[in-house]
Structure formats: C-alpha cells, structure tokens
Amino acid sequence: MSNTPDSAVRTWIEGHRAAFLDDLVEWLRIPSVSADPGRASDVRRSAEWLQAKLKETGFPAVEIWETAGAPAVFAEWPSGEPDAPTVLVYGHHDVQPAAREDGWHTEPFEPVVKDGRLYARGAADDKGQVFFHTLGVRAHLAATGRTAPAVNLKLLVEGEEESGSPNFPALVRAHADRLACDAVIVSDTGMWSADTPTVCTGMRGLTDCQIDLYGPDQDIHSGSFGGAVPNPAMEAARLAAALHDEQHRVTIPGFYDGIAELTDAERELFAELPFDEQQWLRTAHSHGTLGEAGYSTLERIWARPTAEVNGIGGGYQGPGGKTIVPSSAQLKLSFRLVAGQDAEVIERSLSAWVADRLPEGIRHEVTFWGATRPCLTPLDHPALQAVVRAMGKAFGQKIRFTREGGSGPAADLQDVLGAPVLFLGISVPSDGWHAPNEKVELDLLMKGVETAAHLWGELAETGRTGRD
Amino acid sequence: MSNTPDSAVRTWIEGHRAAFLDDLVEWLRIPSVSADPGRASDVRRSAEWLQAKLKETGFPAVEIWETAGAPAVFAEWPSGEPDAPTVLVYGHHDVQPAAREDGWHTEPFEPVVKDGRLYARGAADDKGQVFFHTLGVRAHLAATGRTAPAVNLKLLVEGEEESGSPNFPALVRAHADRLACDAVIVSDTGMWSADTPTVCTGMRGLTDCQIDLYGPDQDIHSGSFGGAVPNPAMEAARLAAALHDEQHRVTIPGFYDGIAELTDAERELFAELPFDEQQWLRTAHSHGTLGEAGYSTLERIWARPTAEVNGIGGGYQGPGGKTIVPSSAQLKLSFRLVAGQDAEVIERSLSAWVADRLPEGIRHEVTFWGATRPCLTPLDHPALQAVVRAMGKAFGQKIRFTREGGSGPAADLQDVLGAPVLFLGISVPSDGWHAPNEKVELDLLMKGVETAAHLWGELAETGRTGRD
C-alpha cells in the first residue's frame, strides 16, 4: 500500500478539505484553556467534541479518560492483521490562554481564514496537528481499499499539555497496557519552514513554577518606612536577576549536571540548516539575540537549558506613581531542560536557592506546576526513517532534521511504554505558538494529512521488518 | 492673646467638634486621587468644596488657582494690624489611590468612625491636617475676641502632592507676590506618637519614575525562542536588582554627591527618642529590617536617601503558568532624597545608567513624574520655637524633635518665598499613610485644632520680636 500513487491520495484529500476545515473551526471555537480553572468545563467540552468526531472518523473505540485534572481522549483502531505493529499518536486538545487585548487582530476563539491561513488559538498548537490525523487515516483507507489501518492505531490526546501535563505521567502509568505500542508519533512540533521540511528528533523538557513573596502585611508608605524594611518586589527582582551569571549561564547549583555536551557532528547538522538570524528574529518578533555565551542561537534554543521569567508582578501597576513598599510580589519562572537533566533535582535545588537568598522579613512559597522530561531520538532509528519517507512523499523534497525548543510529555511515553518517540509536525515558526494571532498554514496542514495518509503503510513495513 | 487660658480654648473647641467632623467626613467622601487621570473631576470637586468651606470659615478671599494639572486652593485673611507677620499654611487636598480590594476593611471613600478613629483615604494625609486649621482659626478668634487673626494668614492647598507636585514649583513662582510670607507652616507631617508629641524639622525629597521596557513585539513562546532573545521582564528585574550594592547602598553614579554626613549631635537627638524597633516593625506591618549598612533604622528613614521599587510588572500574571517571553515590562521606582542631593542631576544619571545597562533588542522609556526637594529647618529658629510653645499648650508635655521620611513640596516654598519652613502635624505612624485603612486619631486631630488656635498668637509675638 505504500505504493499507492501519491497524486491519487492528494486528490482524494483535496475533495474532503472543505468539510475537514469546517470541523476544525468548530473545535477551535471551544476555549479549552487548561491553565485557567474557570475554563475547566470548556476543556471537558473539547474532549467530548473530539470523542464524537473520532467515532465519526471510524475509530471503533473512543474513550474519555479522567485524570486528577483535565480529561484526555483515547481512541483505538485495530488493524486486524496479526503481524501489524502498534502505533500511538500523541497530541493535546488544551490550548494556551488568549485574550483579544493581548494583541490579537481577531477574537482568539473565533477562527478566521485569511490569505491561506487559519487564525485561532490552538490552530497550530495543537488542535490542527491532532486533527489532520482524522482525515489522514481516512485517506489511508480510501487509497488502500482497507477497512482498518495497516497498523494498530491508537490516539492519546491529553488536556493539560499547556499546563505542564501534571497528571500525564500518572495517566500513562495507569493505562500502560492499553497504550502499549511499538512506536509513538508525537504530533505537537513544527518544521524548519514551508520550504525546508524537516523532522524533529527531540524536544526540551520543562519545569515551571510560581514564587510568591510576602513582605509587609499591607502596602506601606515608602517615605515613612522605605529604605529600612525589605521590599518583596525588589526581592523578586533580585531572585530573577540572580538566575544568570554574566555569561548568561544559569546559577542554580547543579543545574547543568548530567548534560552531554553537543558533539561536533551535532553542531554541524544544526549549522547545515539555512539559518538566517535576521529572518529568525523577525519570526521571534524580537530585535536582538541574547543567551548563553559560547553557543549559537540554534544551539541555545534546541540543545541548551534555560531559565526564563514568564511573568513578574508586585506593587502598583496602575497609571502614574504610588510611593509604596508593596506587600507582595510574584515571579513566574520556567526552565527548559535538555537530555541528562533531572527536573526533580533542579526543583529541589531551586527551592533551596530561593530560601537561601531571601532576607528576614520576606516570607515565600514556591509552587511547581509539574515537569515535562526532555527526549531525543537516534537519527538512525528505522521508525524515524519511515516518518522521513512518508513526509518525503507528501512534500516531494529532501527531509532534514531539527530539534524542538519547546516541550511535550513525549519522554514520559518513551519511559513508561518502552517505545521510541518520533515527531511529526507541519507547523512553522511563524505560526505564533503561545502568542497572539496564532495560525496554521492551510497548505501545510493538508501536507500533514497527506503525510499521515502515507505513514501507516510505511510504518507497517518497518514494523514487520523490525520483527523479522 | 497668648495668655488666654488653655482650658477655655479647649472648651470652645469641644463645643464645635461634632459639626467640624461632619464637614471633614463630607470632604473625605470626595475621591480626589491625583495620580488617576479618571479622577480629575473629583480632584476639582475637592478644591471647590474646600473653597466654599474656607469662605464659610471666614476667609475674606478664597480662590481656585489653576495649574497645568490639578487645581490648588488659595485663601487669605489679613490681620489688619500693620506690624503683623505673614504666615502661609501649606497642605494638599489630593489623596493616594485606594480601592477596597487592596485590603481595606471598609470603603476607602466612605468614612467610618470606630473606637475614636476616623477611617478614610486622606483622613491623615492630608485632608484632616488641612482641615484642623479651619476650626483652629475660629477658636483663635473666639478666644481672643478678635475679628481677624493675629497674623496675616494665608493658606495654599495644592491638588497634586500625591503625584509629586509636578506643577507646584511653577505655581509658587507664578504667585510669589501673593504667597509672600515670613514663615511657612506645613501641615502634612506626623508626630512620634500620641504619647511623645514632636515637631518635625525636615523632610526627605523625592523623585519617582516609570521605566517601560519593550522586547519582542508580542509575547512569544519560551520554548521556541527562550534562551536566545532578551526578555524585558528579566531586564526589568536586573535593573531593579542593580540599584543597590551588597551594602544596600544605591549604585546610581553620583547619587550620594553633596550629602552632609549626620553629625554626632544629630545622631544623639535621634537616639534620645523612645524607639522600640519591634513596635516600629508592627507599625510598618513588616517582619524584618533591611537597609543601608552602618545606619540605624531611624537614620535610614529620616536622614539617608533610598531607591525603592514601588511596582514591577511584566508578562503573565494570571492563574497558573504561561510559558512565554513577554513583550514588555514596567518598573515604577521612587528615590527619597536628603539635603544636598539634586533631583535633576540624579534623574539624568539614572537615565544614562538605565540606557547603559540594557542589551540590544530592548527598547526603553524613562518617565519622571516630577521631583520634590528635601528640606531641613535649624533647631534654634524663633518661629520653630513658637510652634513648640503652641504644641506645648495643646499637649501639656515637652515637645521633642523628629524628621520626616516622607516628602512634600516644602523646599520649593522655602526657595521661592525666602521664608523658613516649619512643620505642624498631629498624625502618628500607625495612621497608615498611602496604605489600606488610613485613619486619623480623633483626639489628636482635636489637639491639632488646639495647637492651631494658639499658634497665631505665638507667631505674632515672634514676628514682632523678629522685626525689632
């Protein structure tokens, strides 16, 4: 079936494009923001919507899996062939917070198509990239004349990825038997660009936290008391500033323990990509580069861990001035992790480091939101080569390799299920993940459908080969 | 007239207390927050209310004086005696911002009397302390049988003190002839405590500013871009943290230039006061002391300059986490100044220091809200001694000396009018200036009325003596 003409698959997909996009738009209207407790019912509605749609697609079994937080969706479609390998597709149905006033040109949960792009929160991260599998598997059946996929196909679509997947490891462990597979396909990453299709070989991990600092029991007069009592806004600033040394290396004790230095070969693979720093800065909406000394921009975002201030707040933030010593301040930090780092060790080290640095008179709390482990896939893995072939058929071009600076719970799947993790994503850097005006390129979204249509055949062959 | 029995004055005042408090409550209901552009009409209403009330008190001439910002109120009551000295009372009718959710037990602009205290924004700072002069001058007339005060009495009540009095120097210069006087009485400070009445001999100055930092044009994904571009929230934190060295001395170049070190005599005068650091910490609602190495707490708040973070904000501050590099951040800083420092020099130095420290890719703006100069009055000045005598009659106790850590535009009056500046305030540190649940002690407020009733006689004698 991997010999089905690529053009026939493409034609079939084009014929179903309009209805597919209508469905996606309906899903994107559901504001499934997992970080906001007030949106819990929307996250549940999103899971139920997906459950219904996957049944309509043809999955014989589709279940809502509860967690201590937001629900996940699990779907299963057995191949029917005894030798077929089992593949688990991973994605998420929750999205980042979004509000019109953050800089959106249109309502984030009112999808708009303009100039071949679909604008909405979650268009690329990750609803669009989950949803291309629904049309993909139907195209695979249509092109091969099968009534079930060439692989035992499983889907796990979680609802807390944008909140650091706090309950995902427990969910995977609890359902390890149902999730058992020969390979995991993560559909939650991107490509280099529309012109340079790539497959991703690893993601950074993440741990993030909130540090609350409390000083005076109420805001106090900066003239009457200022200069003589500790100021929690100042202490929040001091903590943030002390996270890096002058080389922009993270100062938390033990932070770099266990990291393997990049090899020359890996640095060369990065350097081969057509990287244009000015173009990259435009995509980053940024006006300068800054990071760890001794590393290129690509190395900094793909292969080096970071400490970032996601939010800081304390004291008066209204119009004009207010001469107070504020009573409290808050710091939201995230740390990107790379292979070799242990989030738990770093969390303990950070907690001790914070406690050590604060003066008498400042009470504090550190709350971690849950860690996501980093992961890396060997470049010579047969299943990775199958993904490369499927993409090659869809794109008609050489497929190159990247890594992903972002984080997903892929490593948990790898660890618990003992299966290699592969990445299939068609999003591009300009899609604005986590930013206002997130979008997906419709042509690339359809290439995603096409890749998925070829992938199950390619993996079925690999799987059988692997079992010989 | 300085020989009028103190008890007769007290009795007269007690008879008018209820109506006086009713009027004050009416004034406190007007939310005259000068820092909030949306409250401009309330600030104007406050000025007009005061104008009407001063006319009712008996001032023959009461005028609203316009500025580029909020209006001031000027009132004049000539003595009628050719030798009488001229005294100018200074206060302000604007108040700090206040909202119930900041921690107020009652609505900040719905005054409540409880346990001998009047709770409302502006109760102590400064409406209560301006308003005691209205009943004070009437008591002075009643006790002496005069139809006009023993001094040529002028009042100037500005409307932008809580915003750093940006237009006050220009106002004073423009009306220097109308404001000409032999002494200025500033009614915008406090005493040591209800048990230890004191007169203040100086105030710190102030300059405050907002620093806006701009990084990416929008919030961007901390996984895709973090660790490789500058983060304005981190840069705001770095600026704040760099304001002090490890000795908690301010690092802005030239910040300490021109300051006279405290003499041993001055340090002893401070040390004589019954200072209880644990009690002071309770008043400060704070749980530890922290400040410039080598100085006591009183020295730090009265005689040393400071740099304080009044507010910091940037990135995501909602519930949970959001893994972004924020597009902007904001820092609100205030600097308390002492005699010898020049606000303009420090503002220029700060601006250059900020520009020097920011990396490429961070655009910034520094906005100063307007400076207030520091001032000090010699301890042996005859007019200061008159204030001490008037307070002595009202309180029946030895009057000691303090300074004020807060700031007021007294130095501008001193400079432009060439008159000594004296301080008369009955507020105590627990009154909660700039804080939630601001209040004034009603017994002390009435002592303020009584002091004002004695003061014009005491100053008239001093003034005549001074002219011999």
PDB file of C-alpha atoms in Angstrom, chain A residues 35-37 96-98 102-103 121 125 162-163 204 206 208 210 214-231 233-238 240-241 243-245 248 280-281 283-292 297 300-301 306-326 329-330 332 334 336 359-362 369 404-407 429-430 432-437, chain B residues 35-37 96-98 102-103 121 125 162-163 204 206 208 210 214-231 233-238 240-241 243-245 248 280-281 283-292 297 300-301 306-326 329-330 332 334 336 359-362 369 404-407 429-430 432-437:
ATOM      1  CA  ALA A  35      -4.225  26.914  32.859  1.00  0.00           C
ATOM      2  CA  ASP A  36      -7.423  28.761  33.764  1.00  0.00           C
ATOM      3  CA  PRO A  37      -9.571  26.967  36.370  1.00  0.00           C
ATOM      4  CA  GLN A  96      -2.669  28.417  25.878  1.00  0.00           C
ATOM      5  CA  PRO A  97      -4.560  31.354  27.436  1.00  0.00           C
ATOM      6  CA  ALA A  98      -5.571  34.019  24.900  1.00  0.00           C
ATOM      7  CA  ASP A 102      -3.103  40.696  24.262  1.00  0.00           C
ATOM      8  CA  GLY A 103      -2.680  41.911  20.683  1.00  0.00           C
ATOM      9  CA  ARG A 121      -5.752  29.886  19.454  1.00  0.00           C
ATOM     10  CA  ASP A 125      -0.691  24.153  18.897  1.00  0.00           C
ATOM     11  CA  GLU A 162      -0.221  23.696  28.200  1.00  0.00           C
ATOM     12  CA  SER A 163      -0.198  23.394  31.994  1.00  0.00           C
ATOM     13  CA  ARG A 204      13.467  20.113  25.502  1.00  0.00           C
ATOM     14  CA  LEU A 206      10.304  21.907  31.137  1.00  0.00           C
ATOM     15  CA  ASP A 208       7.931  25.861  35.710  1.00  0.00           C
ATOM     16  CA  GLN A 210       5.496  30.445  40.709  1.00  0.00           C
ATOM     17  CA  TYR A 214       5.319  38.410  51.088  1.00  0.00           C
ATOM     18  CA  GLY A 215       6.794  41.403  52.931  1.00  0.00           C
ATOM     19  CA  PRO A 216       4.739  43.968  54.886  1.00  0.00           C
ATOM     20  CA  ASP A 217       1.231  42.781  55.725  1.00  0.00           C
ATOM     21  CA  GLN A 218      -0.082  45.614  53.578  1.00  0.00           C
ATOM     22  CA  ASP A 219       1.326  48.182  51.173  1.00  0.00           C
ATOM     23  CA  ILE A 220       3.181  50.775  53.265  1.00  0.00           C
ATOM     24  CA  HIS A 221       4.414  54.361  52.700  1.00  0.00           C
ATOM     25  CA  SER A 222       7.807  54.396  51.002  1.00  0.00           C
ATOM     26  CA  GLY A 223       8.702  57.661  52.750  1.00  0.00           C
ATOM     27  CA  SER A 224       7.807  56.594  56.267  1.00  0.00           C
ATOM     28  CA  PHE A 225       9.260  53.100  56.000  1.00  0.00           C
ATOM     29  CA  GLY A 226      11.187  52.802  52.729  1.00  0.00           C
ATOM     30  CA  GLY A 227      14.885  52.110  52.950  1.00  0.00           C
ATOM     31  CA  ALA A 228      14.541  50.305  56.278  1.00  0.00           C
ATOM     32  CA  VAL A 229      12.373  47.235  55.557  1.00  0.00           C
ATOM     33  CA  PRO A 230      12.669  44.514  52.904  1.00  0.00           C
ATOM     34  CA  ASN A 231      10.619  45.071  49.754  1.00  0.00           C
ATOM     35  CA  ALA A 233       9.069  43.472  44.668  1.00  0.00           C
ATOM     36  CA  MET A 234      12.782  44.209  44.999  1.00  0.00           C
ATOM     37  CA  GLU A 235      13.440  40.691  46.286  1.00  0.00           C
ATOM     38  CA  ALA A 236      11.511  39.220  43.338  1.00  0.00           C
ATOM     39  CA  ALA A 237      13.706  41.280  41.020  1.00  0.00           C
ATOM     40  CA  ARG A 238      16.870  40.160  42.848  1.00  0.00           C
ATOM     41  CA  ALA A 240      15.179  36.861  38.816  1.00  0.00           C
ATOM     42  CA  ALA A 241      18.386  38.791  38.198  1.00  0.00           C
ATOM     43  CA  LEU A 243      19.240  33.347  37.929  1.00  0.00           C
ATOM     44  CA  HIS A 244      22.045  34.027  35.425  1.00  0.00           C
ATOM     45  CA  ASP A 245      25.699  34.936  35.692  1.00  0.00           C
ATOM     46  CA  HIS A 248      24.113  34.084  30.855  1.00  0.00           C
ATOM     47  CA  TRP A 280      14.646  34.272  12.660  1.00  0.00           C
ATOM     48  CA  LEU A 281      14.499  37.494  14.681  1.00  0.00           C
ATOM     49  CA  THR A 283       9.794  35.302  13.347  1.00  0.00           C
ATOM     50  CA  ALA A 284      10.645  35.797  17.017  1.00  0.00           C
ATOM     51  CA  HIS A 285       9.238  39.349  16.791  1.00  0.00           C
ATOM     52  CA  SER A 286      12.495  40.272  18.522  1.00  0.00           C
ATOM     53  CA  HIS A 287      15.137  42.909  17.965  1.00  0.00           C
ATOM     54  CA  GLY A 288      18.304  41.294  19.252  1.00  0.00           C
ATOM     55  CA  THR A 289      19.771  37.973  20.356  1.00  0.00           C
ATOM     56  CA  LEU A 290      20.921  37.259  23.880  1.00  0.00           C
ATOM     57  CA  GLY A 291      21.844  33.980  25.539  1.00  0.00           C
ATOM     58  CA  GLU A 292      24.434  31.624  26.960  1.00  0.00           C
ATOM     59  CA  THR A 297      21.160  30.784  18.523  1.00  0.00           C
ATOM     60  CA  ARG A 300      20.694  27.870  22.571  1.00  0.00           C
ATOM     61  CA  ILE A 301      17.085  27.071  21.694  1.00  0.00           C
ATOM     62  CA  THR A 306      17.309  27.956  30.045  1.00  0.00           C
ATOM     63  CA  ALA A 307      15.800  29.948  32.888  1.00  0.00           C
ATOM     64  CA  GLU A 308      13.110  32.393  31.791  1.00  0.00           C
ATOM     65  CA  VAL A 309      10.915  34.956  33.531  1.00  0.00           C
ATOM     66  CA  ASN A 310       7.393  34.351  32.166  1.00  0.00           C
ATOM     67  CA  GLY A 311       5.820  36.905  34.441  1.00  0.00           C
ATOM     68  CA  ILE A 312       6.677  39.234  37.277  1.00  0.00           C
ATOM     69  CA  GLY A 313       4.334  41.398  39.285  1.00  0.00           C
ATOM     70  CA  GLY A 314       4.196  43.315  42.518  1.00  0.00           C
ATOM     71  CA  GLY A 315       3.110  46.669  43.889  1.00  0.00           C
ATOM     72  CA  TYR A 316       1.404  49.437  41.979  1.00  0.00           C
ATOM     73  CA  GLN A 317       0.938  48.878  38.243  1.00  0.00           C
ATOM     74  CA  GLY A 318      -1.771  51.449  37.504  1.00  0.00           C
ATOM     75  CA  PRO A 319      -1.397  54.869  35.909  1.00  0.00           C
ATOM     76  CA  GLY A 320       1.092  57.338  37.399  1.00  0.00           C
ATOM     77  CA  GLY A 321       3.104  56.693  40.531  1.00  0.00           C
ATOM     78  CA  LYS A 322       2.337  55.390  44.014  1.00  0.00           C
ATOM     79  CA  THR A 323       5.077  55.714  46.597  1.00  0.00           C
ATOM     80  CA  ILE A 324       4.671  52.451  48.479  1.00  0.00           C
ATOM     81  CA  VAL A 325       6.669  49.494  49.646  1.00  0.00           C
ATOM     82  CA  PRO A 326       4.384  46.753  48.277  1.00  0.00           C
ATOM     83  CA  ALA A 329       5.237  40.164  44.654  1.00  0.00           C
ATOM     84  CA  GLN A 330       5.118  37.203  42.337  1.00  0.00           C
ATOM     85  CA  LYS A 332       6.607  33.048  37.279  1.00  0.00           C
ATOM     86  CA  SER A 334      10.136  28.372  33.521  1.00  0.00           C
ATOM     87  CA  ARG A 336      13.745  24.419  29.660  1.00  0.00           C
ATOM     88  CA  PRO A 359      16.247  38.290  53.801  1.00  0.00           C
ATOM     89  CA  GLU A 360      14.496  38.118  57.158  1.00  0.00           C
ATOM     90  CA  GLY A 361      11.052  39.658  56.865  1.00  0.00           C
ATOM     91  CA  ILE A 362      10.208  38.108  53.491  1.00  0.00           C
ATOM     92  CA  TRP A 369       3.284  23.337  38.082  1.00  0.00           C
ATOM     93  CA  GLU A 404      12.377  21.418  19.133  1.00  0.00           C
ATOM     94  CA  GLY A 405      12.991  24.051  21.784  1.00  0.00           C
ATOM     95  CA  GLY A 406       9.522  23.544  23.199  1.00  0.00           C
ATOM     96  CA  SER A 407       8.417  20.749  25.479  1.00  0.00           C
ATOM     97  CA  PRO A 429       7.958  29.072  13.460  1.00  0.00           C
ATOM     98  CA  SER A 430       5.813  31.990  12.310  1.00  0.00           C
ATOM     99  CA  GLY A 432       2.793  32.095  16.785  1.00  0.00           C
ATOM    100  CA  TRP A 433       2.523  29.327  19.352  1.00  0.00           C
ATOM    101  CA  HIS A 434       1.578  30.793  22.754  1.00  0.00           C
ATOM    102  CA  ALA A 435       1.428  34.228  21.107  1.00  0.00           C
ATOM    103  CA  PRO A 436      -1.343  36.459  19.802  1.00  0.00           C
ATOM    104  CA  ASN A 437      -2.623  35.695  16.287  1.00  0.00           C
TER     105      ASN A 437
ATOM    106  CA  ALA B  35      -2.473  60.017  40.173  1.00  0.00           C
ATOM    107  CA  ASP B  36      -5.532  58.705  38.337  1.00  0.00           C
ATOM    108  CA  PRO B  37      -6.494  60.749  35.258  1.00  0.00           C
ATOM    109  CA  GLN B  96      -3.309  58.463  47.276  1.00  0.00           C
ATOM    110  CA  PRO B  97      -5.118  55.837  45.167  1.00  0.00           C
ATOM    111  CA  ALA B  98      -7.260  53.446  47.230  1.00  0.00           C
ATOM    112  CA  ASP B 102      -6.265  46.469  48.414  1.00  0.00           C
ATOM    113  CA  GLY B 103      -7.126  45.284  51.925  1.00  0.00           C
ATOM    114  CA  ARG B 121      -8.344  57.689  52.474  1.00  0.00           C
ATOM    115  CA  ASP B 125      -2.776  62.543  54.631  1.00  0.00           C
ATOM    116  CA  GLU B 162       0.482  62.644  45.883  1.00  0.00           C
ATOM    117  CA  SER B 163       1.668  62.831  42.293  1.00  0.00           C
ATOM    118  CA  ARG B 204      13.147  63.964  52.588  1.00  0.00           C
ATOM    119  CA  LEU B 206      11.533  62.583  46.231  1.00  0.00           C
ATOM    120  CA  ASP B 208       9.980  58.943  41.055  1.00  0.00           C
ATOM    121  CA  GLN B 210       8.399  54.704  35.449  1.00  0.00           C
ATOM    122  CA  TYR B 214       9.946  46.645  25.277  1.00  0.00           C
ATOM    123  CA  GLY B 215      11.361  43.383  23.887  1.00  0.00           C
ATOM    124  CA  PRO B 216       9.580  41.166  21.353  1.00  0.00           C
ATOM    125  CA  ASP B 217       6.717  42.894  19.538  1.00  0.00           C
ATOM    126  CA  GLN B 218       4.367  40.371  21.124  1.00  0.00           C
ATOM    127  CA  ASP B 219       4.558  37.667  23.773  1.00  0.00           C
ATOM    128  CA  ILE B 220       6.486  34.749  22.251  1.00  0.00           C
ATOM    129  CA  HIS B 221       6.881  31.036  23.065  1.00  0.00           C
ATOM    130  CA  SER B 222       9.565  30.475  25.673  1.00  0.00           C
ATOM    131  CA  GLY B 223      10.368  27.053  24.201  1.00  0.00           C
ATOM    132  CA  SER B 224      10.751  28.185  20.607  1.00  0.00           C
ATOM    133  CA  PHE B 225      12.633  31.394  21.382  1.00  0.00           C
ATOM    134  CA  GLY B 226      13.540  31.429  25.079  1.00  0.00           C
ATOM    135  CA  GLY B 227      17.214  31.500  25.980  1.00  0.00           C
ATOM    136  CA  ALA B 228      18.158  33.244  22.740  1.00  0.00           C
ATOM    137  CA  VAL B 229      16.419  36.657  22.868  1.00  0.00           C
ATOM    138  CA  PRO B 230      16.378  39.350  25.559  1.00  0.00           C
ATOM    139  CA  ASN B 231      13.412  39.210  27.955  1.00  0.00           C
ATOM    140  CA  ALA B 233      10.734  41.176  32.400  1.00  0.00           C
ATOM    141  CA  MET B 234      14.196  39.811  33.153  1.00  0.00           C
ATOM    142  CA  GLU B 235      15.793  43.149  32.190  1.00  0.00           C
ATOM    143  CA  ALA B 236      13.362  44.996  34.489  1.00  0.00           C
ATOM    144  CA  ALA B 237      14.403  42.655  37.289  1.00  0.00           C
ATOM    145  CA  ARG B 238      18.089  43.183  36.504  1.00  0.00           C
ATOM    146  CA  ALA B 240      15.879  46.826  39.948  1.00  0.00           C
ATOM    147  CA  ALA B 241      18.382  44.391  41.434  1.00  0.00           C
ATOM    148  CA  LEU B 243      20.013  49.630  42.081  1.00  0.00           C
ATOM    149  CA  HIS B 244      21.796  48.557  45.292  1.00  0.00           C
ATOM    150  CA  ASP B 245      25.165  47.043  46.096  1.00  0.00           C
ATOM    151  CA  HIS B 248      22.390  48.277  50.267  1.00  0.00           C
ATOM    152  CA  TRP B 280       8.111  50.169  64.860  1.00  0.00           C
ATOM    153  CA  LEU B 281       8.025  46.958  62.812  1.00  0.00           C
ATOM    154  CA  THR B 283       3.583  49.950  62.749  1.00  0.00           C
ATOM    155  CA  ALA B 284       5.379  49.206  59.485  1.00  0.00           C
ATOM    156  CA  HIS B 285       3.368  45.941  59.182  1.00  0.00           C
ATOM    157  CA  SER B 286       6.795  44.447  58.473  1.00  0.00           C
ATOM    158  CA  HIS B 287       8.671  41.415  59.730  1.00  0.00           C
ATOM    159  CA  GLY B 288      12.301  42.454  59.467  1.00  0.00           C
ATOM    160  CA  THR B 289      14.559  45.443  58.920  1.00  0.00           C
ATOM    161  CA  LEU B 290      16.807  45.852  55.903  1.00  0.00           C
ATOM    162  CA  GLY B 291      18.703  48.899  54.689  1.00  0.00           C
ATOM    163  CA  GLU B 292      21.948  50.762  54.156  1.00  0.00           C
ATOM    164  CA  THR B 297      16.527  52.351  61.263  1.00  0.00           C
ATOM    165  CA  ARG B 300      17.767  55.187  57.325  1.00  0.00           C
ATOM    166  CA  ILE B 301      14.247  56.612  57.109  1.00  0.00           C
ATOM    167  CA  THR B 306      16.776  55.467  49.183  1.00  0.00           C
ATOM    168  CA  ALA B 307      15.854  53.689  45.968  1.00  0.00           C
ATOM    169  CA  GLU B 308      12.606  51.737  46.174  1.00  0.00           C
ATOM    170  CA  VAL B 309      10.611  49.546  43.781  1.00  0.00           C
ATOM    171  CA  ASN B 310       7.007  50.758  44.071  1.00  0.00           C
ATOM    172  CA  GLY B 311       5.770  48.442  41.371  1.00  0.00           C
ATOM    173  CA  ILE B 312       7.026  45.932  38.844  1.00  0.00           C
ATOM    174  CA  GLY B 313       5.041  44.150  36.198  1.00  0.00           C
ATOM    175  CA  GLY B 314       5.535  42.202  33.007  1.00  0.00           C
ATOM    176  CA  GLY B 315       4.347  39.036  31.282  1.00  0.00           C
ATOM    177  CA  TYR B 316       1.715  36.656  32.540  1.00  0.00           C
ATOM    178  CA  GLN B 317       0.272  37.377  35.988  1.00  0.00           C
ATOM    179  CA  GLY B 318      -2.937  35.308  35.828  1.00  0.00           C
ATOM    180  CA  PRO B 319      -3.631  31.925  37.386  1.00  0.00           C
ATOM    181  CA  GLY B 320      -1.253  29.039  36.635  1.00  0.00           C
ATOM    182  CA  GLY B 321       1.677  29.253  34.254  1.00  0.00           C
ATOM    183  CA  LYS B 322       2.206  30.584  30.724  1.00  0.00           C
ATOM    184  CA  THR B 323       5.485  29.736  29.052  1.00  0.00           C
ATOM    185  CA  ILE B 324       6.213  32.961  27.227  1.00  0.00           C
ATOM    186  CA  VAL B 325       8.912  35.527  26.784  1.00  0.00           C
ATOM    187  CA  PRO B 326       6.827  38.648  27.479  1.00  0.00           C
ATOM    188  CA  ALA B 329       7.684  45.071  31.359  1.00  0.00           C
ATOM    189  CA  GLN B 330       7.392  48.080  33.611  1.00  0.00           C
ATOM    190  CA  LYS B 332       7.990  52.047  38.988  1.00  0.00           C
ATOM    191  CA  SER B 334      10.988  56.157  43.736  1.00  0.00           C
ATOM    192  CA  ARG B 336      13.905  59.553  48.596  1.00  0.00           C
ATOM    193  CA  PRO B 359      21.049  44.854  25.915  1.00  0.00           C
ATOM    194  CA  GLU B 360      20.425  45.226  22.188  1.00  0.00           C
ATOM    195  CA  GLY B 361      16.830  44.300  21.424  1.00  0.00           C
ATOM    196  CA  ILE B 362      15.317  46.052  24.436  1.00  0.00           C
ATOM    197  CA  TRP B 369       6.725  62.144  37.491  1.00  0.00           C
ATOM    198  CA  GLU B 404      10.018  63.055  58.318  1.00  0.00           C
ATOM    199  CA  GLY B 405      10.958  60.276  55.922  1.00  0.00           C
ATOM    200  CA  GLY B 406       8.181  61.298  53.538  1.00  0.00           C
ATOM    201  CA  SER B 407       8.268  64.191  51.107  1.00  0.00           C
ATOM    202  CA  PRO B 429       2.924  56.406  62.257  1.00  0.00           C
ATOM    203  CA  SER B 430       0.084  53.906  62.645  1.00  0.00           C
ATOM    204  CA  GLY B 432      -1.444  54.170  57.515  1.00  0.00           C
ATOM    205  CA  TRP B 433      -0.478  56.865  55.032  1.00  0.00           C
ATOM    206  CA  HIS B 434      -0.607  55.503  51.461  1.00  0.00           C
ATOM    207  CA  ALA B 435      -1.815  52.184  52.921  1.00  0.00           C
ATOM    208  CA  PRO B 436      -5.182  50.467  53.289  1.00  0.00           C
ATOM    209  CA  ASN B 437      -7.294  51.534  56.309  1.00  0.00           C
TER     210      ASN B 437
END
